XYZ file of C-alpha atoms in Angstrom:
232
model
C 119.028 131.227 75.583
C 115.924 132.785 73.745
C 114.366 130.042 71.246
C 112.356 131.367 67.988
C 109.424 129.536 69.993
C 109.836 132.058 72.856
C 108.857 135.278 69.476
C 105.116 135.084 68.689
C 104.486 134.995 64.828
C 104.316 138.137 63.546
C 103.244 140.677 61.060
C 105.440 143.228 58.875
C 103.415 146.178 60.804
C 103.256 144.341 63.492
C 107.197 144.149 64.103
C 107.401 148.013 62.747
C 104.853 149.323 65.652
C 107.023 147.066 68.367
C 110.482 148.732 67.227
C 108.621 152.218 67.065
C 107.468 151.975 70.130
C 110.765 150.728 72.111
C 113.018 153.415 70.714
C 111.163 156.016 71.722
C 110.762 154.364 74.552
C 107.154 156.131 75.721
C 103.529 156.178 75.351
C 102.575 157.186 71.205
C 99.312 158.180 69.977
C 98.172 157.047 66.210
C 99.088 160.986 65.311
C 102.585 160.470 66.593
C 103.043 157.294 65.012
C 101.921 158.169 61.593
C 104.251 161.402 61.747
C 107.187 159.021 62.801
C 106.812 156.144 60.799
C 104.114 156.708 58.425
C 101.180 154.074 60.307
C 98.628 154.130 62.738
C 98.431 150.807 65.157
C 94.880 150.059 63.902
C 92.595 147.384 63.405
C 93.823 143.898 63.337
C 97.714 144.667 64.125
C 96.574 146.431 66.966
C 93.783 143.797 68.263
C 96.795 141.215 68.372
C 99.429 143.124 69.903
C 96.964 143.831 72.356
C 95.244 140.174 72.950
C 99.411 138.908 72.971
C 99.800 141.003 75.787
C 102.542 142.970 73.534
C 100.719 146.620 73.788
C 98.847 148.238 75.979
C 96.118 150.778 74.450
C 94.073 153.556 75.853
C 90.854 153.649 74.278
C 89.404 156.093 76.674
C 89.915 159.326 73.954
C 90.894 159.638 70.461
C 93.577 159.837 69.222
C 94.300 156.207 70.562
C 97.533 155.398 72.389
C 99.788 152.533 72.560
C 102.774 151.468 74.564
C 104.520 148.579 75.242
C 104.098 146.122 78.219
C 106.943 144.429 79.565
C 106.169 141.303 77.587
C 106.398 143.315 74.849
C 109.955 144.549 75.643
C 110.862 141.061 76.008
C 109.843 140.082 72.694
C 110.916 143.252 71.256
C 113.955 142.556 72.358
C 114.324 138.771 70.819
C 112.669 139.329 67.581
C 115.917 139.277 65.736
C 116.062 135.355 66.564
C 112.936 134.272 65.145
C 112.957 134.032 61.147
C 111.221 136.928 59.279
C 107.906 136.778 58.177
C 107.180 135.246 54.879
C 105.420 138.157 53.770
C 108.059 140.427 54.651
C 110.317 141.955 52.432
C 113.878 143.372 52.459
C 112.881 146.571 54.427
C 111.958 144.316 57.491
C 114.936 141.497 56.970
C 117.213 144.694 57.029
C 115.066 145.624 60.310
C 116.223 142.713 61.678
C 119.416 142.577 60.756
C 119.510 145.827 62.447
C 117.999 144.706 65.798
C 120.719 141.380 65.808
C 123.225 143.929 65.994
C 121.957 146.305 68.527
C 121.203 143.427 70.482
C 124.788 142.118 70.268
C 126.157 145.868 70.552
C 123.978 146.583 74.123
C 124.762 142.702 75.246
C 128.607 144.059 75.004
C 128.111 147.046 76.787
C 126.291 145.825 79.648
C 123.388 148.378 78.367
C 119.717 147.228 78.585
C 117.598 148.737 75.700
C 115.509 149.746 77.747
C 117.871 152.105 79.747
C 119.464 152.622 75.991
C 116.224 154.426 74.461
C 115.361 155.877 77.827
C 113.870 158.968 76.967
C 115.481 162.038 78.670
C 114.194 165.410 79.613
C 116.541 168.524 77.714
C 118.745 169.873 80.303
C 118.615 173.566 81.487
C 121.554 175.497 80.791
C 123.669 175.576 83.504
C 124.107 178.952 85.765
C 128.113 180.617 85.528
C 128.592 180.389 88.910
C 132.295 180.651 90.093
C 134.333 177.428 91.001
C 133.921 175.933 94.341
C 136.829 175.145 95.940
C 137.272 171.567 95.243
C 136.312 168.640 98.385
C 138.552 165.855 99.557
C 138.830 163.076 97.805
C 136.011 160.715 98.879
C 135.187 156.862 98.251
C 132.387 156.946 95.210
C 130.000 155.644 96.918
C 128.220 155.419 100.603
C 129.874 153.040 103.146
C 127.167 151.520 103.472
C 126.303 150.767 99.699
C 130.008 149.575 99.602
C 129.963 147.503 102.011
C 126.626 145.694 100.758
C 128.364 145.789 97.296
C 130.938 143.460 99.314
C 128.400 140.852 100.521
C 126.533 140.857 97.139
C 129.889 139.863 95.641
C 130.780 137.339 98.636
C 127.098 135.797 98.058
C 127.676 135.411 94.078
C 130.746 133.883 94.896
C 129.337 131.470 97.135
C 126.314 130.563 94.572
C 128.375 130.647 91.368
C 129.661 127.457 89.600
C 132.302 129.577 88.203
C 133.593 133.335 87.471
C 130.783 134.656 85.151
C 128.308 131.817 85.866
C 124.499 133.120 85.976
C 123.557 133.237 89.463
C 119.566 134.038 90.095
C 118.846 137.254 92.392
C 116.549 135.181 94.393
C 119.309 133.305 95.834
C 121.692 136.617 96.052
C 118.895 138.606 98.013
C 118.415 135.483 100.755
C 121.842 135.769 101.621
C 121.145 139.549 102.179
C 117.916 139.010 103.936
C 118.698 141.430 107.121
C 119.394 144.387 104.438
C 116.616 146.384 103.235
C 115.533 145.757 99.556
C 115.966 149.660 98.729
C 119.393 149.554 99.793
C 120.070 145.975 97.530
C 118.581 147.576 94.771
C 120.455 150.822 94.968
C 123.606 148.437 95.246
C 122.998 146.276 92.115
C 122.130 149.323 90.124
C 125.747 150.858 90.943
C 126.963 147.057 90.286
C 125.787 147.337 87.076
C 128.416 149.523 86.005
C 131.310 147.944 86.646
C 133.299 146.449 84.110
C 133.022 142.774 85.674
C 129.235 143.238 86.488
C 126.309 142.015 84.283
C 122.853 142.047 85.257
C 120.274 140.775 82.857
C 116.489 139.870 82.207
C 116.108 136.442 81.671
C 113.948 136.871 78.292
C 111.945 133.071 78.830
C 109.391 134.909 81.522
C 108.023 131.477 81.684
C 110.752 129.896 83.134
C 110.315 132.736 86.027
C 108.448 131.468 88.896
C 106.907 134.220 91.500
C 110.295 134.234 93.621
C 111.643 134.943 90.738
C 110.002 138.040 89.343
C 109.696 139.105 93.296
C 113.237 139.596 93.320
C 114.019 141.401 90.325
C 115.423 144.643 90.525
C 114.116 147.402 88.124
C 116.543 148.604 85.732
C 115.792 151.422 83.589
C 112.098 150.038 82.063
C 113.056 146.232 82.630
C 112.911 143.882 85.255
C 116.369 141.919 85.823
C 116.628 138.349 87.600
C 120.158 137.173 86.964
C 123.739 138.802 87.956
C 127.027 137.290 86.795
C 130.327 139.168 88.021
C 133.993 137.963 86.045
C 134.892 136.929 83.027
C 132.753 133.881 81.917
């Protein structure tokens, strides 16, 4: 579980430039974020978000432009658990009212935010083409990535305490040591969307030692460490 501890003390603009910048998910110059939310990351907000390790901003030309790090997903992510600033008002506890329930809502779908706000490209419109004549019916997936989806189940079931039980991918990938990693990490992403699958960050990064974070699998814009697979 995330502690308050774990969500560096922050200001009102502070938390508005961290939610700004994870729903739209990309890189935004001052311009963009004054048209967008009516402020530019400036002065001291910025200088903290930056020395935190929360943003990362390229000086190099003007108009300046920020994004966040992956520490600052993580806290973007928990800042509904630590209490609001004192010299906040309604707007930002409604903010983070707001983010306790899209945290809750995501948790529930087995969505990460960052995959959530992904941004997407617009698709072309499609060609009229006629039909093709439809295939055989096929298994959804290569034999091979269902047959690794087998082991990775067999392994969490030999490392779990219980059905649902947090089980580190560190310990999952050493039982699949003679697999290639792409192949794992094609697996666990098509895991992920089974109904009985979670895969997760674990948001304490300090708790993450370097075996840890070396066997992560990257999820839409977040590195995951932990699977769980059944009801808990």
């Amino acid at each position: 579980m995330t502690s308050p501890a774990d969500v560096p003390s922050l200001t009102p603009n502070q938390i508005n430039a961290l939610v700004v910048l994870m729903v739209e998910a990309r890189r935004l110059t001052n311009v963009e974020l004054r048209e967008l939310a009516g402020f530019a990351l400036t002065g001291k907000d910025n200088e903290k978000l930056v020395r935190l390790g929360l943003v990362e901003t390229d000086r190099s030309h003007r108009p300046f432009a920020h994004e966040l790090t992956d520490e600052g997903w993580r806290v973007v992510r928990q800042l509904h658990t630590a209490p609001p600033p004192k010299s906040g008002g309604s707007t930002t506890r409604s903010l983070l009212v707001v983010l306790s329930n899209l945290h809750r809502s995501l948790d529930r779908l087995r969505v990460s935010h960052g995959d959530f706000f992904k941004q997407t490209g617009e698709s072309a419109p499609a060609a009229v083409t006629p039909p093709e004549p439809a295939a055989p019916a096929t298994t959804t997936a290569p034999v091979a990535t269902v047959d690794v989806e087998a082991r990775v189940r067999a392994a969490y079931r030999d490392l779990a305490r219980a059905p649902g039980a947090w089980v580190g991918l560190a310990d999952v990938r050493d039982r699949l040591s003679d697999t290639d990693r792409a192949t794992v990490d094609a697996t666990l992403r098509t895991m992920v969307g089974r109904e009985d699958v979670r895969i997760i960050p674990v948001a304490n990064t300090k708790s993450l030692t370097p075996r840890d974070r070396a066997a992560a699998v990257r999820i839409g814009n977040e590195d995951n460490h932990a699977l769980a697979i059944g009801a808990a």
